[in-house]
GROMACS .gro file of C-alpha atoms in nm:
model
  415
    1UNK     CA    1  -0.890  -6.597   5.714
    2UNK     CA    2  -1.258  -6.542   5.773
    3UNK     CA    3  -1.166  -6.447   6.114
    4UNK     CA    4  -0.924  -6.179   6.008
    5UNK     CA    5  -1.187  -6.046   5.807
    6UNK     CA    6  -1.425  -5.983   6.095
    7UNK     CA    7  -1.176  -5.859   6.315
    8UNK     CA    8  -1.071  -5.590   6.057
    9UNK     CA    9  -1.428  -5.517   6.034
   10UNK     CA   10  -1.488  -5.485   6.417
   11UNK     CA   11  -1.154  -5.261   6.411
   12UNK     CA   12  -1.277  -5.028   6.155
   13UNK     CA   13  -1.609  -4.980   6.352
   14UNK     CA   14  -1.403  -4.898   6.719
   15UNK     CA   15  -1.244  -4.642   6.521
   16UNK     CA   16  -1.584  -4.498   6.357
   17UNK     CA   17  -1.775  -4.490   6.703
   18UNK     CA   18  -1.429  -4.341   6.798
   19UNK     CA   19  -1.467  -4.098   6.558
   20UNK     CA   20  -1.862  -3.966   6.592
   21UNK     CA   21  -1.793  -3.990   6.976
   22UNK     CA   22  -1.485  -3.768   7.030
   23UNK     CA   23  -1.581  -3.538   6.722
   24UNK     CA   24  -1.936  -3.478   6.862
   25UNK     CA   25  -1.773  -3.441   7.216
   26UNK     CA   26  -1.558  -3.161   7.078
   27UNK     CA   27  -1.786  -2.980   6.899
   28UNK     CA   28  -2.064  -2.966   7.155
   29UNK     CA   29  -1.739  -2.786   7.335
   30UNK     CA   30  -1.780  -2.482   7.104
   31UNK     CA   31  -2.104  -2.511   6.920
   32UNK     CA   32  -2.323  -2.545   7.286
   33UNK     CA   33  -2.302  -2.150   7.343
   34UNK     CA   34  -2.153  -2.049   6.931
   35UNK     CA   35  -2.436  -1.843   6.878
   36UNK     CA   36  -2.458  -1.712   7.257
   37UNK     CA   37  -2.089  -1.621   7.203
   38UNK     CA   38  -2.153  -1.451   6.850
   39UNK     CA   39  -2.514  -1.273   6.999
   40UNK     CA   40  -2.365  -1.153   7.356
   41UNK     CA   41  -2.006  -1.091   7.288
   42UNK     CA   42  -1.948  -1.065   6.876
   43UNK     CA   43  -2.257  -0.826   6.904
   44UNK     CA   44  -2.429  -1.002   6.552
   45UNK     CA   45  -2.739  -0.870   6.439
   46UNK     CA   46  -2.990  -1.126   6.287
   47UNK     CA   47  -2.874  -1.065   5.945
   48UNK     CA   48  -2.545  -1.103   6.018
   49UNK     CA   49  -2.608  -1.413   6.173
   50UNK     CA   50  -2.750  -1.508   5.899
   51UNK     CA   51  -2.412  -1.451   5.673
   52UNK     CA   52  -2.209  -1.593   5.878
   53UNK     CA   53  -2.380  -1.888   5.824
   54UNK     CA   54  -2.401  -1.829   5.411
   55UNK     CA   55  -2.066  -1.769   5.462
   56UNK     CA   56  -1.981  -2.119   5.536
   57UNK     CA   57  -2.232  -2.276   5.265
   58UNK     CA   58  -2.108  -2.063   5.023
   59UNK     CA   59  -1.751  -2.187   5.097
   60UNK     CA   60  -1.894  -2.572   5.077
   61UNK     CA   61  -2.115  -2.512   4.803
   62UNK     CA   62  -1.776  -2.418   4.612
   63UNK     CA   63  -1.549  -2.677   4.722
   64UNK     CA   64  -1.776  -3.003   4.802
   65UNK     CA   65  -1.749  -3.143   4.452
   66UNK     CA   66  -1.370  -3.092   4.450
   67UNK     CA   67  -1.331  -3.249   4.757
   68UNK     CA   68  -1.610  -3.556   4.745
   69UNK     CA   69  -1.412  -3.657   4.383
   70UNK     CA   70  -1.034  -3.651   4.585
   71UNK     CA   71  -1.235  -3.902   4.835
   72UNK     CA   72  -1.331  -4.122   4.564
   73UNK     CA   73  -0.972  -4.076   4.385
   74UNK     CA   74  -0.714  -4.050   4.642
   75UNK     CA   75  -0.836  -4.146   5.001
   76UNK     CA   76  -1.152  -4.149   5.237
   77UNK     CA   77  -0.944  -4.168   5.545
   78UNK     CA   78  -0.737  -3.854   5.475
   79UNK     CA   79  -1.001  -3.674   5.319
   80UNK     CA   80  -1.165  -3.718   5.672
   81UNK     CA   81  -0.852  -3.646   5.885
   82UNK     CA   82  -0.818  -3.314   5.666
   83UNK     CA   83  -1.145  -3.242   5.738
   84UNK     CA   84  -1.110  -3.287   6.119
   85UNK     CA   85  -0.786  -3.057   6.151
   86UNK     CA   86  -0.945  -2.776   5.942
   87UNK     CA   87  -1.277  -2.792   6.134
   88UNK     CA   88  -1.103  -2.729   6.481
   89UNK     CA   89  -0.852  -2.507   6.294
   90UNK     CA   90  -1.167  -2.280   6.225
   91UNK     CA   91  -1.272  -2.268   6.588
   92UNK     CA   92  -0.921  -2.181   6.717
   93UNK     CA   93  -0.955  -1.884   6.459
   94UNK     CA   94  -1.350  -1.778   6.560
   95UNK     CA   95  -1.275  -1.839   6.972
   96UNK     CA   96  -0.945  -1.597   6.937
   97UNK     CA   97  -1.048  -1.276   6.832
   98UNK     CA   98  -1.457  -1.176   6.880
   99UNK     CA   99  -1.466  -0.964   6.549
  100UNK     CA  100  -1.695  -1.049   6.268
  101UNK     CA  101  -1.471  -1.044   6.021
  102UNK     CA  102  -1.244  -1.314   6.186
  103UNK     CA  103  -1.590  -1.474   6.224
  104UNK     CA  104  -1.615  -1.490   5.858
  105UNK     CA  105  -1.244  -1.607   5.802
  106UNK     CA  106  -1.340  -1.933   6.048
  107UNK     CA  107  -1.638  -2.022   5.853
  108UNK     CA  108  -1.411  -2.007   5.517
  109UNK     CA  109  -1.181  -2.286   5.711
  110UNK     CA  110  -1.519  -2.484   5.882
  111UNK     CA  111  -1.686  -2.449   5.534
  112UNK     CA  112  -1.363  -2.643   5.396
  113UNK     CA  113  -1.348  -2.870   5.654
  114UNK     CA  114  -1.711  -2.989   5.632
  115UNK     CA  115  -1.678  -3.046   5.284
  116UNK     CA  116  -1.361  -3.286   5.327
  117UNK     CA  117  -1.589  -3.466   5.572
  118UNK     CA  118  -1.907  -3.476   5.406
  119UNK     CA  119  -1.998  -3.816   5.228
  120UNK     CA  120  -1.621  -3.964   5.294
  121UNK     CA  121  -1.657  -4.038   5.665
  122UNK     CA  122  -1.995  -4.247   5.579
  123UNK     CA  123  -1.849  -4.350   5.239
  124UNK     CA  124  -1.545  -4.491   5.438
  125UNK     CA  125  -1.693  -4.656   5.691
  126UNK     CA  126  -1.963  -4.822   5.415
  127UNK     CA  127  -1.651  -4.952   5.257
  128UNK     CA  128  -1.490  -5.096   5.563
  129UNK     CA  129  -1.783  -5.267   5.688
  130UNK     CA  130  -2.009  -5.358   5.421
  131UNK     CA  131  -2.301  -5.127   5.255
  132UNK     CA  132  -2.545  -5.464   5.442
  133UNK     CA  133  -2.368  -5.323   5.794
  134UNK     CA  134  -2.394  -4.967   5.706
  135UNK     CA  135  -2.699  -4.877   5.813
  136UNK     CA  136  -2.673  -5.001   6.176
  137UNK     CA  137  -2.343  -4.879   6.182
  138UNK     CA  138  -2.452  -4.533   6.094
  139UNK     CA  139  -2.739  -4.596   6.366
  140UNK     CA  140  -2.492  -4.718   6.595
  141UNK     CA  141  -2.258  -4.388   6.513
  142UNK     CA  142  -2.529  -4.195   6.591
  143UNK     CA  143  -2.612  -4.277   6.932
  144UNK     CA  144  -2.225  -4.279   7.032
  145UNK     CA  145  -2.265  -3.877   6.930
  146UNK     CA  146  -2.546  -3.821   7.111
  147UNK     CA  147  -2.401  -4.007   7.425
  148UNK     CA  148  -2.074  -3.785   7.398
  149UNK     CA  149  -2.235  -3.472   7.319
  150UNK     CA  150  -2.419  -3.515   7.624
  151UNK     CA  151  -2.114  -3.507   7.804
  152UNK     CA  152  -2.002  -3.236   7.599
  153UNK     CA  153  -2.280  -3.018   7.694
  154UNK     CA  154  -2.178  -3.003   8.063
  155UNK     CA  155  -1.810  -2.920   7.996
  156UNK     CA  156  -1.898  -2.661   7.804
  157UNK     CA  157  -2.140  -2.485   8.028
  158UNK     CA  158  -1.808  -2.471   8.264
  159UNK     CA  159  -1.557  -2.381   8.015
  160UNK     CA  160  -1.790  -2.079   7.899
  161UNK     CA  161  -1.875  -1.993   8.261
  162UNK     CA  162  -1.482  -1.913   8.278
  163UNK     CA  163  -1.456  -1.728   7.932
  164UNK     CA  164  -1.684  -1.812   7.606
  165UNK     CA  165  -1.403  -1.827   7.411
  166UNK     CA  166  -1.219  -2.045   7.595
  167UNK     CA  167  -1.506  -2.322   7.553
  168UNK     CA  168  -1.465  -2.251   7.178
  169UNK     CA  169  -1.087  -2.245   7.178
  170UNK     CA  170  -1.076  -2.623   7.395
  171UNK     CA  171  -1.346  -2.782   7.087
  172UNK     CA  172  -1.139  -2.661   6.855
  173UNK     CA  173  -0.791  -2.774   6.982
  174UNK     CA  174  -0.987  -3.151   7.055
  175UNK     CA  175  -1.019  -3.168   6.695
  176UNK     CA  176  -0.724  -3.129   6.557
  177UNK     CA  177  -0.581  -3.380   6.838
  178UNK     CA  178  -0.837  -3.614   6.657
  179UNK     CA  179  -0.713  -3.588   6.325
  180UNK     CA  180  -0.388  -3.653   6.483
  181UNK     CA  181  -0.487  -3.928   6.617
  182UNK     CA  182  -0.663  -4.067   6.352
  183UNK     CA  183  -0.366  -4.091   6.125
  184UNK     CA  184  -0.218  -4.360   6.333
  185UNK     CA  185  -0.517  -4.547   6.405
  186UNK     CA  186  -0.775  -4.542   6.142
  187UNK     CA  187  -0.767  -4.851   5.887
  188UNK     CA  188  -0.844  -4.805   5.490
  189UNK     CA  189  -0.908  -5.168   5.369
  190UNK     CA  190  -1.238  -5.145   5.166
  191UNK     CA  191  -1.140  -4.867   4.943
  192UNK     CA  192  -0.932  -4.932   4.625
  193UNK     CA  193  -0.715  -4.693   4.479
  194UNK     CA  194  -0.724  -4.543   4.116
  195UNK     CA  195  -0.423  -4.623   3.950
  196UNK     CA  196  -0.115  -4.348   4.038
  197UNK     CA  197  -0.128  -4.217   3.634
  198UNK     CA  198  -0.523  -4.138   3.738
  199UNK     CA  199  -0.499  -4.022   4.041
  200UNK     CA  200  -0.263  -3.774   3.886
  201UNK     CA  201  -0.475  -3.625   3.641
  202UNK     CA  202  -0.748  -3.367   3.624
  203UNK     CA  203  -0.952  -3.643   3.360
  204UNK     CA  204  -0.969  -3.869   3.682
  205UNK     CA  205  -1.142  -3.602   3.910
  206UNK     CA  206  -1.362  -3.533   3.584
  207UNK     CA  207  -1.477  -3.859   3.512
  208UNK     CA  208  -1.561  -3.953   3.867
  209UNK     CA  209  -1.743  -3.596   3.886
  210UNK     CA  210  -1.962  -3.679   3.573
  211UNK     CA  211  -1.975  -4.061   3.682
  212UNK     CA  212  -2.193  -3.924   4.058
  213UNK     CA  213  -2.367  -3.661   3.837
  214UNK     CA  214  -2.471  -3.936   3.565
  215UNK     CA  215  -2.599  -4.172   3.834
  216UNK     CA  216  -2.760  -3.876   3.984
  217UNK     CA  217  -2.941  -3.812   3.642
  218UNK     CA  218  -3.034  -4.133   3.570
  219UNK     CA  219  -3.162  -4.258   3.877
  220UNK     CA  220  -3.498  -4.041   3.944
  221UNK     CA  221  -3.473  -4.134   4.350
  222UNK     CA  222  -3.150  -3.935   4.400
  223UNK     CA  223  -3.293  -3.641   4.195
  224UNK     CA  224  -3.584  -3.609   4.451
  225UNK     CA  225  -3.354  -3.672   4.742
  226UNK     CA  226  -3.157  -3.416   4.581
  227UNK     CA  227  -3.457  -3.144   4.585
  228UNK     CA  228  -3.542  -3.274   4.937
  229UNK     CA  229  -3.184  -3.169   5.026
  230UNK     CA  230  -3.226  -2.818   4.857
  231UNK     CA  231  -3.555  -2.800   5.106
  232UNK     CA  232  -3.392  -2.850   5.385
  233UNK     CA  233  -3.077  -2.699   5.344
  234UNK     CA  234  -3.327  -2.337   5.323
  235UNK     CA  235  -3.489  -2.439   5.657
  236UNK     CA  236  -3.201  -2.507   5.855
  237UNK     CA  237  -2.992  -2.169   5.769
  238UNK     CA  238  -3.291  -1.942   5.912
  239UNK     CA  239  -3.361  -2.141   6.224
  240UNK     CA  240  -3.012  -2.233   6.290
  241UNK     CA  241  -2.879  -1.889   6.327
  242UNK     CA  242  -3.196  -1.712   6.461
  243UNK     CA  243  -3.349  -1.974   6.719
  244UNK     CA  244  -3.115  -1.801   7.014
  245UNK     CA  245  -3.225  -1.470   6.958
  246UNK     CA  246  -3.557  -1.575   6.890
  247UNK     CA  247  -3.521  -1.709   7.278
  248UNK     CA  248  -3.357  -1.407   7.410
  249UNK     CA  249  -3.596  -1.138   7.259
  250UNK     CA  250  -3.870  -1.293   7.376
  251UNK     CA  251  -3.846  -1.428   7.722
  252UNK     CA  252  -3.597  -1.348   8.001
  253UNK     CA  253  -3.437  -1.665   8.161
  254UNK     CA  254  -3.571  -1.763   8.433
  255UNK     CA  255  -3.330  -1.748   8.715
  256UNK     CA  256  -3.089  -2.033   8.851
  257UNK     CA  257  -2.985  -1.864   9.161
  258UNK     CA  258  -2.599  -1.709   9.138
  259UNK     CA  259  -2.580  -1.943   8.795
  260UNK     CA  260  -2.512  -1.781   8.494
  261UNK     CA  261  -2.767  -1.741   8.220
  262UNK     CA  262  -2.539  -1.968   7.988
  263UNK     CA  263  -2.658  -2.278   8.240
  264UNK     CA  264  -2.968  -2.270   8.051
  265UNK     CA  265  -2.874  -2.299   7.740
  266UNK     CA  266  -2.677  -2.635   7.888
  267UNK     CA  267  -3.014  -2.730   8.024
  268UNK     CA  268  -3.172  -2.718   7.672
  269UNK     CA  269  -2.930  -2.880   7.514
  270UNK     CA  270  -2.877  -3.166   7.812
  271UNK     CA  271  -3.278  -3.245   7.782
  272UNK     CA  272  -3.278  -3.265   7.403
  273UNK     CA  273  -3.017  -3.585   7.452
  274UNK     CA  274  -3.221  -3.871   7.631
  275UNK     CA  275  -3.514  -3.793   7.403
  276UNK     CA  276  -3.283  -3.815   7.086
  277UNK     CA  277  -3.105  -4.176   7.232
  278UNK     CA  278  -3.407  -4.329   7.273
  279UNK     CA  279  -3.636  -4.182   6.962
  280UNK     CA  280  -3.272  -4.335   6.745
  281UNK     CA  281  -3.267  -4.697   6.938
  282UNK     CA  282  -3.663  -4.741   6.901
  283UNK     CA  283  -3.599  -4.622   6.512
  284UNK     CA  284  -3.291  -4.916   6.509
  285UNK     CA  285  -3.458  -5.193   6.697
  286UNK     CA  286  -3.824  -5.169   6.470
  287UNK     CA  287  -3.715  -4.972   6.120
  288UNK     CA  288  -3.604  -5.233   5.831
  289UNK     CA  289  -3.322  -5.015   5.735
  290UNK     CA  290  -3.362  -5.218   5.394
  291UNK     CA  291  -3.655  -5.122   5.318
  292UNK     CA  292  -3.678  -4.818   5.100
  293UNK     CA  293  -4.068  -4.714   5.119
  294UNK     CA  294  -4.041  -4.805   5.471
  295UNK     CA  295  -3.778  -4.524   5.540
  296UNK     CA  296  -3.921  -4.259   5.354
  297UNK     CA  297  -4.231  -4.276   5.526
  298UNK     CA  298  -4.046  -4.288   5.829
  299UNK     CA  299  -3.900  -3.963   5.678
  300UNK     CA  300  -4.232  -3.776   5.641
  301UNK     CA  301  -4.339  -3.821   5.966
  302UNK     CA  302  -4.009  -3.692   6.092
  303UNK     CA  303  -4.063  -3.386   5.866
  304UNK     CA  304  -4.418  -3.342   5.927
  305UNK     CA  305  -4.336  -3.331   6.341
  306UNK     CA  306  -4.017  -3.133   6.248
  307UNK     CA  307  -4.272  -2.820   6.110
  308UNK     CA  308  -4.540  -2.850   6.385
  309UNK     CA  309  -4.211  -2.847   6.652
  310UNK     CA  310  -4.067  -2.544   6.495
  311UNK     CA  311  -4.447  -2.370   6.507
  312UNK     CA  312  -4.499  -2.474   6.879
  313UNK     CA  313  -4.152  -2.304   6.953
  314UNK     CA  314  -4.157  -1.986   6.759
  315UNK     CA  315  -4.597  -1.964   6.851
  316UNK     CA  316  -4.582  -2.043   7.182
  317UNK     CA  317  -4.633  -1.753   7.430
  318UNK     CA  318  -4.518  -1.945   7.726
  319UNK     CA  319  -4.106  -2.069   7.815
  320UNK     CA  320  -4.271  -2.421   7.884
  321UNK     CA  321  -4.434  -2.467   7.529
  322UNK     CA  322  -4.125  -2.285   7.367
  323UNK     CA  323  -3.887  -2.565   7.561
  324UNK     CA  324  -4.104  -2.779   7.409
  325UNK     CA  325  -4.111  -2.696   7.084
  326UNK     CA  326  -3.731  -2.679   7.046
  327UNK     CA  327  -3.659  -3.016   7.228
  328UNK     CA  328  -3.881  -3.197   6.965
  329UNK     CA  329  -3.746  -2.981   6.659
  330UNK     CA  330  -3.373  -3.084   6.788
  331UNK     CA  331  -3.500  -3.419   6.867
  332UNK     CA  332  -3.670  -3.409   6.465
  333UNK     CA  333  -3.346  -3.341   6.322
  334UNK     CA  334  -3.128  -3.554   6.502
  335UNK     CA  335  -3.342  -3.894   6.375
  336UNK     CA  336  -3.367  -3.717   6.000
  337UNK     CA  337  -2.953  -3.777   5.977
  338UNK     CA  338  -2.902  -4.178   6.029
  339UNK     CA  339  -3.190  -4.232   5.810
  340UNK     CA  340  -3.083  -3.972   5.518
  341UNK     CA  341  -2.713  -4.148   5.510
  342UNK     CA  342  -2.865  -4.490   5.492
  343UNK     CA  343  -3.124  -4.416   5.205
  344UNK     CA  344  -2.851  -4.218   5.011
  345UNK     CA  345  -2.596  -4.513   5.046
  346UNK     CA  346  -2.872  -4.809   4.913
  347UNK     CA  347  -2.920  -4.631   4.616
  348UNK     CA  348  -2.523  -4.566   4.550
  349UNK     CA  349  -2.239  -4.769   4.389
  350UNK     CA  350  -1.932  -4.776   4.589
  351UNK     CA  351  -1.681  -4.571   4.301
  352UNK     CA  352  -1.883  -4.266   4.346
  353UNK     CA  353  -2.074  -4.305   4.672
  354UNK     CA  354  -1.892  -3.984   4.819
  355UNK     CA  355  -1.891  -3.775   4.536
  356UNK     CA  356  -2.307  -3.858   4.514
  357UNK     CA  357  -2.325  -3.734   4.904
  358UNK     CA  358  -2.100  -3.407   4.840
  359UNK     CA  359  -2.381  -3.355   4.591
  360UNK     CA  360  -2.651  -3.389   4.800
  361UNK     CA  361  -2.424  -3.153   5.031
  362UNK     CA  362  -2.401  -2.905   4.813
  363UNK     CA  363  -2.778  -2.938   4.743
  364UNK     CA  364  -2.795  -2.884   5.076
  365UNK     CA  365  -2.568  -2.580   5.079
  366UNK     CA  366  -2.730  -2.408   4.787
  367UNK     CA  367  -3.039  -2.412   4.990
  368UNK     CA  368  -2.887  -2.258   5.246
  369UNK     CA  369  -2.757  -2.022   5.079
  370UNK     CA  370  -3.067  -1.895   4.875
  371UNK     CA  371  -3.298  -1.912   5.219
  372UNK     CA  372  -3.080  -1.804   5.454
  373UNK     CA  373  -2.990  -1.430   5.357
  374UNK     CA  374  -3.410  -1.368   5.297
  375UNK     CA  375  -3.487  -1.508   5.629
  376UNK     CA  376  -3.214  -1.290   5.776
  377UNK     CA  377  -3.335  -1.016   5.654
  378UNK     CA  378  -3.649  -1.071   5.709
  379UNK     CA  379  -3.571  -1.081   6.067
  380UNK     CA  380  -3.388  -0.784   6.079
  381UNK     CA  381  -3.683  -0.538   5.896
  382UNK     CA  382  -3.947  -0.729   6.090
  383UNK     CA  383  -3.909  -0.966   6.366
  384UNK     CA  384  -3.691  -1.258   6.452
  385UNK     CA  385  -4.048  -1.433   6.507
  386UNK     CA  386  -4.168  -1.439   6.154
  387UNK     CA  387  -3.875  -1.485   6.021
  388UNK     CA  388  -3.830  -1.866   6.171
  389UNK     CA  389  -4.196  -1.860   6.115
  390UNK     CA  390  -4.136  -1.864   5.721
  391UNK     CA  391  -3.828  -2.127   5.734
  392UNK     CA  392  -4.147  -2.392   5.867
  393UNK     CA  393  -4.363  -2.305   5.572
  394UNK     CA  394  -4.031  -2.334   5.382
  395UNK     CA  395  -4.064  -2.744   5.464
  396UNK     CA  396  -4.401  -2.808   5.356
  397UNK     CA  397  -4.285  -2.902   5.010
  398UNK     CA  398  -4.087  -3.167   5.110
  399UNK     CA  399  -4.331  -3.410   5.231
  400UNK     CA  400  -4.459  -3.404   4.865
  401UNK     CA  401  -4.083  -3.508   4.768
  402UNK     CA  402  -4.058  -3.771   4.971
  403UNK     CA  403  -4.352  -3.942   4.901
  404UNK     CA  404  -4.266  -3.952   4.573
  405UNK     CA  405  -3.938  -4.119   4.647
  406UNK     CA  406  -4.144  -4.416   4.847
  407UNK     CA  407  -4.313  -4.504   4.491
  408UNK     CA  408  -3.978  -4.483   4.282
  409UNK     CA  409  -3.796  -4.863   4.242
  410UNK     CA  410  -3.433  -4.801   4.403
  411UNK     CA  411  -3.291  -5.098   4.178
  412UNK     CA  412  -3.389  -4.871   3.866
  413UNK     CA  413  -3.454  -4.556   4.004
  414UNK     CA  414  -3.784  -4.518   3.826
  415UNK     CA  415  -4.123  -4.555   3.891
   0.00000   0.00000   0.00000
């Protein structure tokens, strides 16, 4: 019997790395040369870069309570198999037609899809495996995305060197073959069921809705890591959807003989990838991922290099130091993600783990959405330049947050 249980256990974490492999393959397909594709052939100015991307926060800021509470109600695994089909649904619909209205319509879809994903793919696979196996698990999941994406990140430099679109189009199509997929081989074991008169009734989505926002409330380390979210959430809007034209105002590519100019945004991405695989497997092999204090302080100085990245890249006079810059800000961001999901989940009672991450998602997404139409148009009545410029300063008050959270008990949530 005990064997069975391990090997049910071992099963559900082949079909996570599964999962975070093939998903990160696909959408390093479209999202390698997105914002080449919307700069150079959409035609986007920086502000409406900028709402594309509030766009699709706006969308999940709406519908990631709604959608966290039918994980907790109904079902993690097809809350994440929705998600997948409606995230490469969206980039079937963006790679199609190069208008910015259809641009708009796919974020609507992506915005949906996220928020189907968000907190029930690592709410799931804490279930399967145990919330004690979680955090290398999420470690583990990690490194199989960066591993695929790195793979990703040459396919699409040949895809787009055939047609932009087309690179967009093939993500997009990947995905929803996932979710296909996924419905015939992705176990549910952990999770329990409401009862069918529940799961039936709008008091059900209600209760479980108050039940993440009480424990939210109560517990004083998932209000801070709720304001840290908020942060961050206005950082990454204005960098996100500016960094490219940041890079193309400012410097001409150098050239690659008869390659095209969309090699080098491969080349970026391609050198970002060892430094992320081995910053993550130093982080697994020496963090305690049990240790609360221990991973918030871990956190500041992964927010404090984060800010002096982003400075070196958008300061920087010279395409060496920018290079830099954004390899270590991309390099910043990819450690923050392991070690956000594994705080969030110690602190969170299985019933209403995903409905407490859509909340920090939506945290997230309201601070997108307040920062990222200022920093857009900042950068259109000034410069591009100053405009990432202000989404650093925008992180300095987070370093404040989470030292806070390092003094605050997680078994009371209080100081």
């Amino acid at each position: 019997m005990l064997n069975k249980f391990r090997s049910l256990k071992a099963e559900a974490f082949n079909v996570y790395l599964l999962m975070m492999g093939v998903s990160a393959f696909a959408t390093t397909l479209a999202y390698t040369i997105h914002l080449v594709y919307q700069v150079r052939q959409v035609g986007l100015n920086p502000l409406q870069l900028v709402l594309v991307g509030t766009t699709l926060e706006l969308t999940a800021f709406l519908t990631e309570i709604p959608t966290g509470v039918v994980a907790d109600i109904y079902s993690r695994r097809l809350s994440v198999i929705i998600g997948f089909a409606l995230l490469g649904l969206s980039l079937i619909i963006e790679g199609a037609i190069p208008v910015f209205g259809v641009i708009l319509l796919g974020q609507v879809v992506a915005g949906f899809g996220y928020t189907f994903l968000s907190g029930a793919t690592s709410a799931w696979i804490a279930d399967e495996v145990g919330p004690d196996r979680a955090g290398p698990a999420f470690m583990r999941g990690a490194q199989a995305e960066q591993a695929c994406a790195f793979v990703g990140i040459f396919v699409s430099v040949a895809l787009a060197s055939i047609s932009l679109q087309l690179a967009i189009i093939c993500g997009g199509i990947l995905l929803v073959l996932l979710a296909a997929l996924l419905v015939l081989v992705m176990p549910e074991l952990g999770f329990q069921r409401r009862p069918e008169s529940e799961r039936e009734s709008w008091r059900a989505f209600l209760r479980t809705f108050r039940a993440g926002v009480g424990l939210v409330r109560a517990r004083r380390i998932l209000l801070l890591i709720t304001l840290a979210a908020i942060i961050h959430g206005a950082f990454t809007e204005g960098f996100d959807r500016l960094w490219i034209t940041h890079l193309l105002e400012r410097f001409s590519l150098p050239p690659l003989g008869q390659l095209d100019e969309i090699v080098w945004f491969g080349i970026i991405s391609a050198v970002s990838m060892p430094l992320t695989l081995v910053a993550t497997e130093i982080l697994r092999r020496r963090l305690d991922m049990t240790d609360s204090a221990r991973v918030a302080m871990t956190l500041i100085a992964v927010y404090a290099s984060l800010i002096a990245s982003v400075l070196l890249f958008v300061l920087s006079e010279t395409f060496a130091l920018v290079l830099l810059g954004l390899w270590l800000t991309q390099a910043a961001r990819a450690i923050r993600e392991p070690l956000m999901e594994t705080w969030i989940n110690q602190h969170t009672e299985s019933d209403v783990r995903a409905t407490v991450l859509s909340i920090q998602g939506q945290a997230d997404a309201l601070g997108q959405i307040a920062g990222g139409p200022v920093v857009g148009a900042i950068g259109l009545l000034t410069t591009v330049r100053l405009a990432i410029s202000l989404s650093a300063v925008i992180l300095l008050p987070i370093l404040p947050v989470i030292r806070r959270t390092a003094q605050v008990d997680p078994r009371r949530g209080s100081s």
